[in-house]
CSV table of N, CA and C in Angstrom, one decimal:
chain,number,residue,atom,x,y,z
A,185,UNK,N,12.6,11.1,16.4
A,185,UNK,CA,11.5,10.6,15.7
A,185,UNK,C,11.7,10.9,14.2
A,186,UNK,N,11.6,9.9,13.4
A,186,UNK,CA,11.9,10.1,11.9
A,186,UNK,C,10.8,10.9,11.2
A,187,UNK,N,11.2,11.5,10.2
A,187,UNK,CA,10.2,12.3,9.4
A,187,UNK,C,9.3,11.4,8.6
A,188,UNK,N,8.0,11.6,8.7
A,188,UNK,CA,7.1,10.7,7.9
A,188,UNK,C,7.4,10.8,6.4
A,189,UNK,N,7.2,9.7,5.7
A,189,UNK,CA,7.5,9.7,4.3
A,189,UNK,C,6.6,10.6,3.4
A,190,UNK,N,7.2,11.0,2.3
A,190,UNK,CA,6.3,11.7,1.3
A,190,UNK,C,5.4,10.7,0.6
A,191,UNK,N,4.5,11.1,-0.1
A,191,UNK,CA,3.6,10.2,-0.8
A,191,UNK,C,4.3,9.3,-1.7
A,192,UNK,N,5.3,9.8,-2.5
A,192,UNK,CA,6.1,8.9,-3.4
A,192,UNK,C,6.9,7.9,-2.6
A,193,UNK,N,7.5,8.3,-1.5
A,193,UNK,CA,8.3,7.4,-0.7
A,193,UNK,C,7.4,6.3,-0.1
A,194,UNK,N,6.2,6.7,0.3
A,194,UNK,CA,5.2,5.7,0.8
A,194,UNK,C,4.8,4.7,-0.2
A,195,UNK,N,4.5,5.2,-1.4
A,195,UNK,CA,4.1,4.3,-2.5
A,195,UNK,C,5.3,3.4,-2.9
A,196,UNK,N,6.5,4.0,-3.0
A,196,UNK,CA,7.7,3.2,-3.3
A,196,UNK,C,8.0,2.1,-2.3
A,197,UNK,N,7.8,2.4,-1.0
A,197,UNK,CA,8.0,1.4,0.1
A,197,UNK,C,7.0,0.3,0.0
A,198,UNK,N,5.7,0.7,-0.2
A,198,UNK,CA,4.7,-0.4,-0.4
A,198,UNK,C,5.0,-1.3,-1.6
A,199,UNK,N,5.4,-0.7,-2.7
A,199,UNK,CA,5.7,-1.5,-3.9
A,199,UNK,C,6.9,-2.4,-3.5
A,200,UNK,N,7.9,-1.9,-2.9
A,200,UNK,CA,9.1,-2.7,-2.5
A,200,UNK,C,8.7,-3.8,-1.6
A,201,UNK,N,7.8,-3.6,-0.6
A,201,UNK,CA,7.4,-4.6,0.3
A,201,UNK,C,6.6,-5.7,-0.5
A,202,UNK,N,5.8,-5.3,-1.5
A,202,UNK,CA,5.1,-6.3,-2.3
A,202,UNK,C,6.1,-7.2,-3.1
A,203,UNK,N,7.1,-6.5,-3.7
A,203,UNK,CA,8.1,-7.2,-4.5
A,203,UNK,C,8.9,-8.2,-3.6
A,204,UNK,N,9.2,-7.7,-2.4
A,204,UNK,CA,10.0,-8.6,-1.5
A,204,UNK,C,9.2,-9.7,-0.9
A,205,UNK,N,7.9,-9.7,-1.1
A,205,UNK,CA,7.1,-10.8,-0.5
A,205,UNK,C,6.5,-10.5,0.8
A,206,UNK,N,6.7,-9.3,1.4
A,206,UNK,CA,6.0,-9.0,2.6
A,206,UNK,C,4.5,-9.1,2.5
A,207,UNK,N,4.0,-8.8,1.3
A,207,UNK,CA,2.6,-8.9,0.9
A,207,UNK,C,2.5,-9.6,-0.4
A,208,UNK,N,2.5,-11.0,-0.3
A,208,UNK,CA,2.5,-11.8,-1.6
A,208,UNK,C,1.2,-11.6,-2.4
A,209,UNK,N,1.2,-11.9,-3.7
A,209,UNK,CA,0.0,-11.7,-4.5
A,209,UNK,C,-1.1,-12.5,-3.9
A,210,UNK,N,-2.3,-11.9,-3.9
A,210,UNK,CA,-3.5,-12.5,-3.4
A,210,UNK,C,-3.8,-12.3,-1.9
A,211,UNK,N,-2.8,-11.7,-1.2
A,211,UNK,CA,-3.0,-11.4,0.2
A,211,UNK,C,-3.6,-10.1,0.5
A,212,UNK,N,-4.3,-10.0,1.6
A,212,UNK,CA,-4.9,-8.7,2.0
A,212,UNK,C,-3.8,-7.8,2.6
A,213,UNK,N,-3.8,-6.5,2.3
A,213,UNK,CA,-2.8,-5.6,2.9
A,213,UNK,C,-3.4,-5.2,4.3
A,214,UNK,N,-2.6,-4.7,5.2
A,214,UNK,CA,-3.1,-4.3,6.5
A,214,UNK,C,-4.1,-3.1,6.3
A,215,UNK,N,-4.9,-2.9,7.3
A,215,UNK,CA,-5.9,-1.9,7.3
A,215,UNK,C,-5.3,-0.5,7.1
A,216,UNK,N,-6.1,0.4,6.7
A,216,UNK,CA,-5.7,1.8,6.6
A,216,UNK,C,-5.1,2.3,7.9
A,217,UNK,N,-5.8,2.1,9.0
A,217,UNK,CA,-5.3,2.6,10.3
A,217,UNK,C,-4.0,1.9,10.7
A,218,UNK,N,-3.8,0.6,10.4
A,218,UNK,CA,-2.5,-0.1,10.7
A,218,UNK,C,-1.4,0.5,9.9
A,219,UNK,N,-1.7,0.7,8.6
A,219,UNK,CA,-0.6,1.3,7.7
A,219,UNK,C,-0.3,2.8,8.1
A,220,UNK,N,-1.3,3.5,8.5
A,220,UNK,CA,-1.1,4.9,9.0
A,220,UNK,C,-0.3,4.9,10.2
A,221,UNK,N,-0.5,4.0,11.1
A,221,UNK,CA,0.3,3.9,12.3
A,221,UNK,C,1.8,3.5,12.0
A,222,UNK,N,1.9,2.5,11.1
A,222,UNK,CA,3.2,2.1,10.7
A,222,UNK,C,4.1,3.2,10.1
A,223,UNK,N,3.5,3.9,9.2
A,223,UNK,CA,4.2,5.0,8.4
A,223,UNK,C,4.1,6.3,9.1
A,224,UNK,N,3.3,6.5,10.2
A,224,UNK,CA,3.2,7.7,10.9
A,224,UNK,C,2.7,8.8,10.0
A,225,UNK,N,1.6,8.5,9.2
A,225,UNK,CA,0.9,9.4,8.3
A,225,UNK,C,-0.6,9.3,8.6
A,226,UNK,N,-1.3,10.2,8.0
A,226,UNK,CA,-2.8,10.2,8.3
A,226,UNK,C,-3.4,9.1,7.4
A,227,UNK,N,-4.6,8.6,7.9
A,227,UNK,CA,-5.3,7.6,7.1
A,227,UNK,C,-5.7,8.1,5.7
A,228,UNK,N,-5.9,9.4,5.5
A,228,UNK,CA,-6.2,9.9,4.2
A,228,UNK,C,-5.0,9.8,3.3
A,229,UNK,N,-3.8,10.0,3.8
A,229,UNK,CA,-2.6,9.8,3.0
A,229,UNK,C,-2.5,8.3,2.5
A,230,UNK,N,-2.8,7.4,3.4
A,230,UNK,CA,-2.8,6.0,3.1
A,230,UNK,C,-3.8,5.7,2.0
A,231,UNK,N,-5.0,6.2,2.2
A,231,UNK,CA,-6.1,6.0,1.2
A,231,UNK,C,-5.7,6.5,-0.2
A,232,UNK,N,-5.0,7.7,-0.3
A,232,UNK,CA,-4.6,8.2,-1.5
A,232,UNK,C,-3.5,7.3,-2.2
A,233,UNK,N,-2.6,6.8,-1.3
A,233,UNK,CA,-1.5,5.9,-1.8
A,233,UNK,C,-2.1,4.6,-2.4
A,234,UNK,N,-3.0,4.1,-1.6
A,234,UNK,CA,-3.7,2.8,-2.0
A,234,UNK,C,-4.5,3.1,-3.3
A,235,UNK,N,-5.1,4.2,-3.5
A,235,UNK,CA,-5.9,4.5,-4.7
A,235,UNK,C,-4.9,4.6,-5.9
A,236,UNK,N,-3.7,5.1,-5.7
A,236,UNK,CA,-2.8,5.2,-6.8
A,236,UNK,C,-2.3,3.8,-7.2
A,237,UNK,N,-2.1,3.0,-6.2
A,237,UNK,CA,-1.6,1.6,-6.5
A,237,UNK,C,-2.7,0.8,-7.1
A,238,UNK,N,-4.0,1.1,-6.8
A,238,UNK,CA,-5.1,0.4,-7.5
A,238,UNK,C,-5.1,0.8,-8.9
A,239,UNK,N,-4.9,2.1,-9.2
A,239,UNK,CA,-4.9,2.6,-10.6
A,239,UNK,C,-3.8,1.9,-11.4
A,240,UNK,N,-2.7,1.6,-10.8
A,240,UNK,CA,-1.6,1.0,-11.4
A,240,UNK,C,-1.7,-0.5,-11.5
A,241,UNK,N,-2.8,-1.0,-11.0
A,241,UNK,CA,-3.0,-2.5,-11.0
A,241,UNK,C,-2.2,-3.3,-10.1
A,242,UNK,N,-1.6,-2.7,-9.1
A,242,UNK,CA,-0.8,-3.4,-8.1
A,242,UNK,C,-1.7,-3.9,-7.0
A,243,UNK,N,-2.7,-3.1,-6.6
A,243,UNK,CA,-3.7,-3.6,-5.6
A,243,UNK,C,-5.1,-3.6,-6.3
A,244,UNK,N,-5.9,-4.5,-5.7
A,244,UNK,CA,-7.3,-4.6,-6.1
A,244,UNK,C,-8.2,-4.5,-4.9
A,245,UNK,N,-9.3,-3.8,-5.0
A,245,UNK,CA,-10.3,-3.7,-4.0
A,245,UNK,C,-11.4,-4.8,-4.1
A,246,UNK,N,-11.8,-5.3,-3.0
A,246,UNK,CA,-12.9,-6.3,-3.0
A,246,UNK,C,-13.9,-5.7,-2.0
A,247,UNK,N,-15.0,-5.2,-2.6
A,247,UNK,CA,-16.1,-4.5,-1.8
A,247,UNK,C,-16.5,-5.4,-0.6
A,248,UNK,N,-16.4,-4.8,0.6
A,248,UNK,CA,-16.8,-5.5,1.8
A,248,UNK,C,-15.8,-6.5,2.3
A,249,UNK,N,-14.7,-6.6,1.6
A,249,UNK,CA,-13.6,-7.6,2.1
A,249,UNK,C,-12.3,-6.9,2.3
A,250,UNK,N,-11.9,-5.9,1.6
A,250,UNK,CA,-10.7,-5.2,1.8
A,250,UNK,C,-9.9,-5.0,0.5
A,251,UNK,N,-8.6,-4.7,0.7
A,251,UNK,CA,-7.7,-4.4,-0.5
A,251,UNK,C,-6.7,-5.5,-0.5
A,252,UNK,N,-6.4,-6.0,-1.7
A,252,UNK,CA,-5.5,-7.2,-1.8
A,252,UNK,C,-4.5,-6.9,-2.9
A,253,UNK,N,-3.3,-7.6,-2.8
A,253,UNK,CA,-2.3,-7.5,-3.8
A,253,UNK,C,-2.8,-8.2,-5.0
A,254,UNK,N,-2.7,-7.6,-6.2
A,254,UNK,CA,-3.1,-8.2,-7.4
A,254,UNK,C,-2.4,-9.5,-7.6
A,255,UNK,N,-3.0,-10.5,-8.2
A,255,UNK,CA,-2.4,-11.8,-8.5
A,255,UNK,C,-1.2,-11.6,-9.4
A,256,UNK,N,-1.3,-10.7,-10.4
A,256,UNK,CA,-0.2,-10.4,-11.3
A,256,UNK,C,0.0,-8.9,-11.2
A,257,UNK,N,0.7,-8.4,-10.2
A,257,UNK,CA,0.9,-7.0,-9.9
A,257,UNK,C,1.4,-6.3,-11.2
A,258,UNK,N,0.8,-5.0,-11.4
A,258,UNK,CA,1.2,-4.2,-12.5
A,258,UNK,C,2.6,-3.6,-12.3
A,259,UNK,N,2.9,-2.6,-13.0
A,259,UNK,CA,4.3,-2.0,-12.9
A,259,UNK,C,4.6,-1.4,-11.6
């Protein structure tokens, strides 16, 4: 079983997947629980990573709808 990623590795992989088009601009990202299962980390780790990507302008939250890739992702 592979070792779960560090926070920075998790963030880097999410950014890479966005840049490669796995999650195109304007699309909703998978749920916290789906991402936690995919990366084999806790939901709170996913929440912290998503919060950092929201601070960087890469992701945007829509209350009651979910988290989406920004139309013009930040750095």
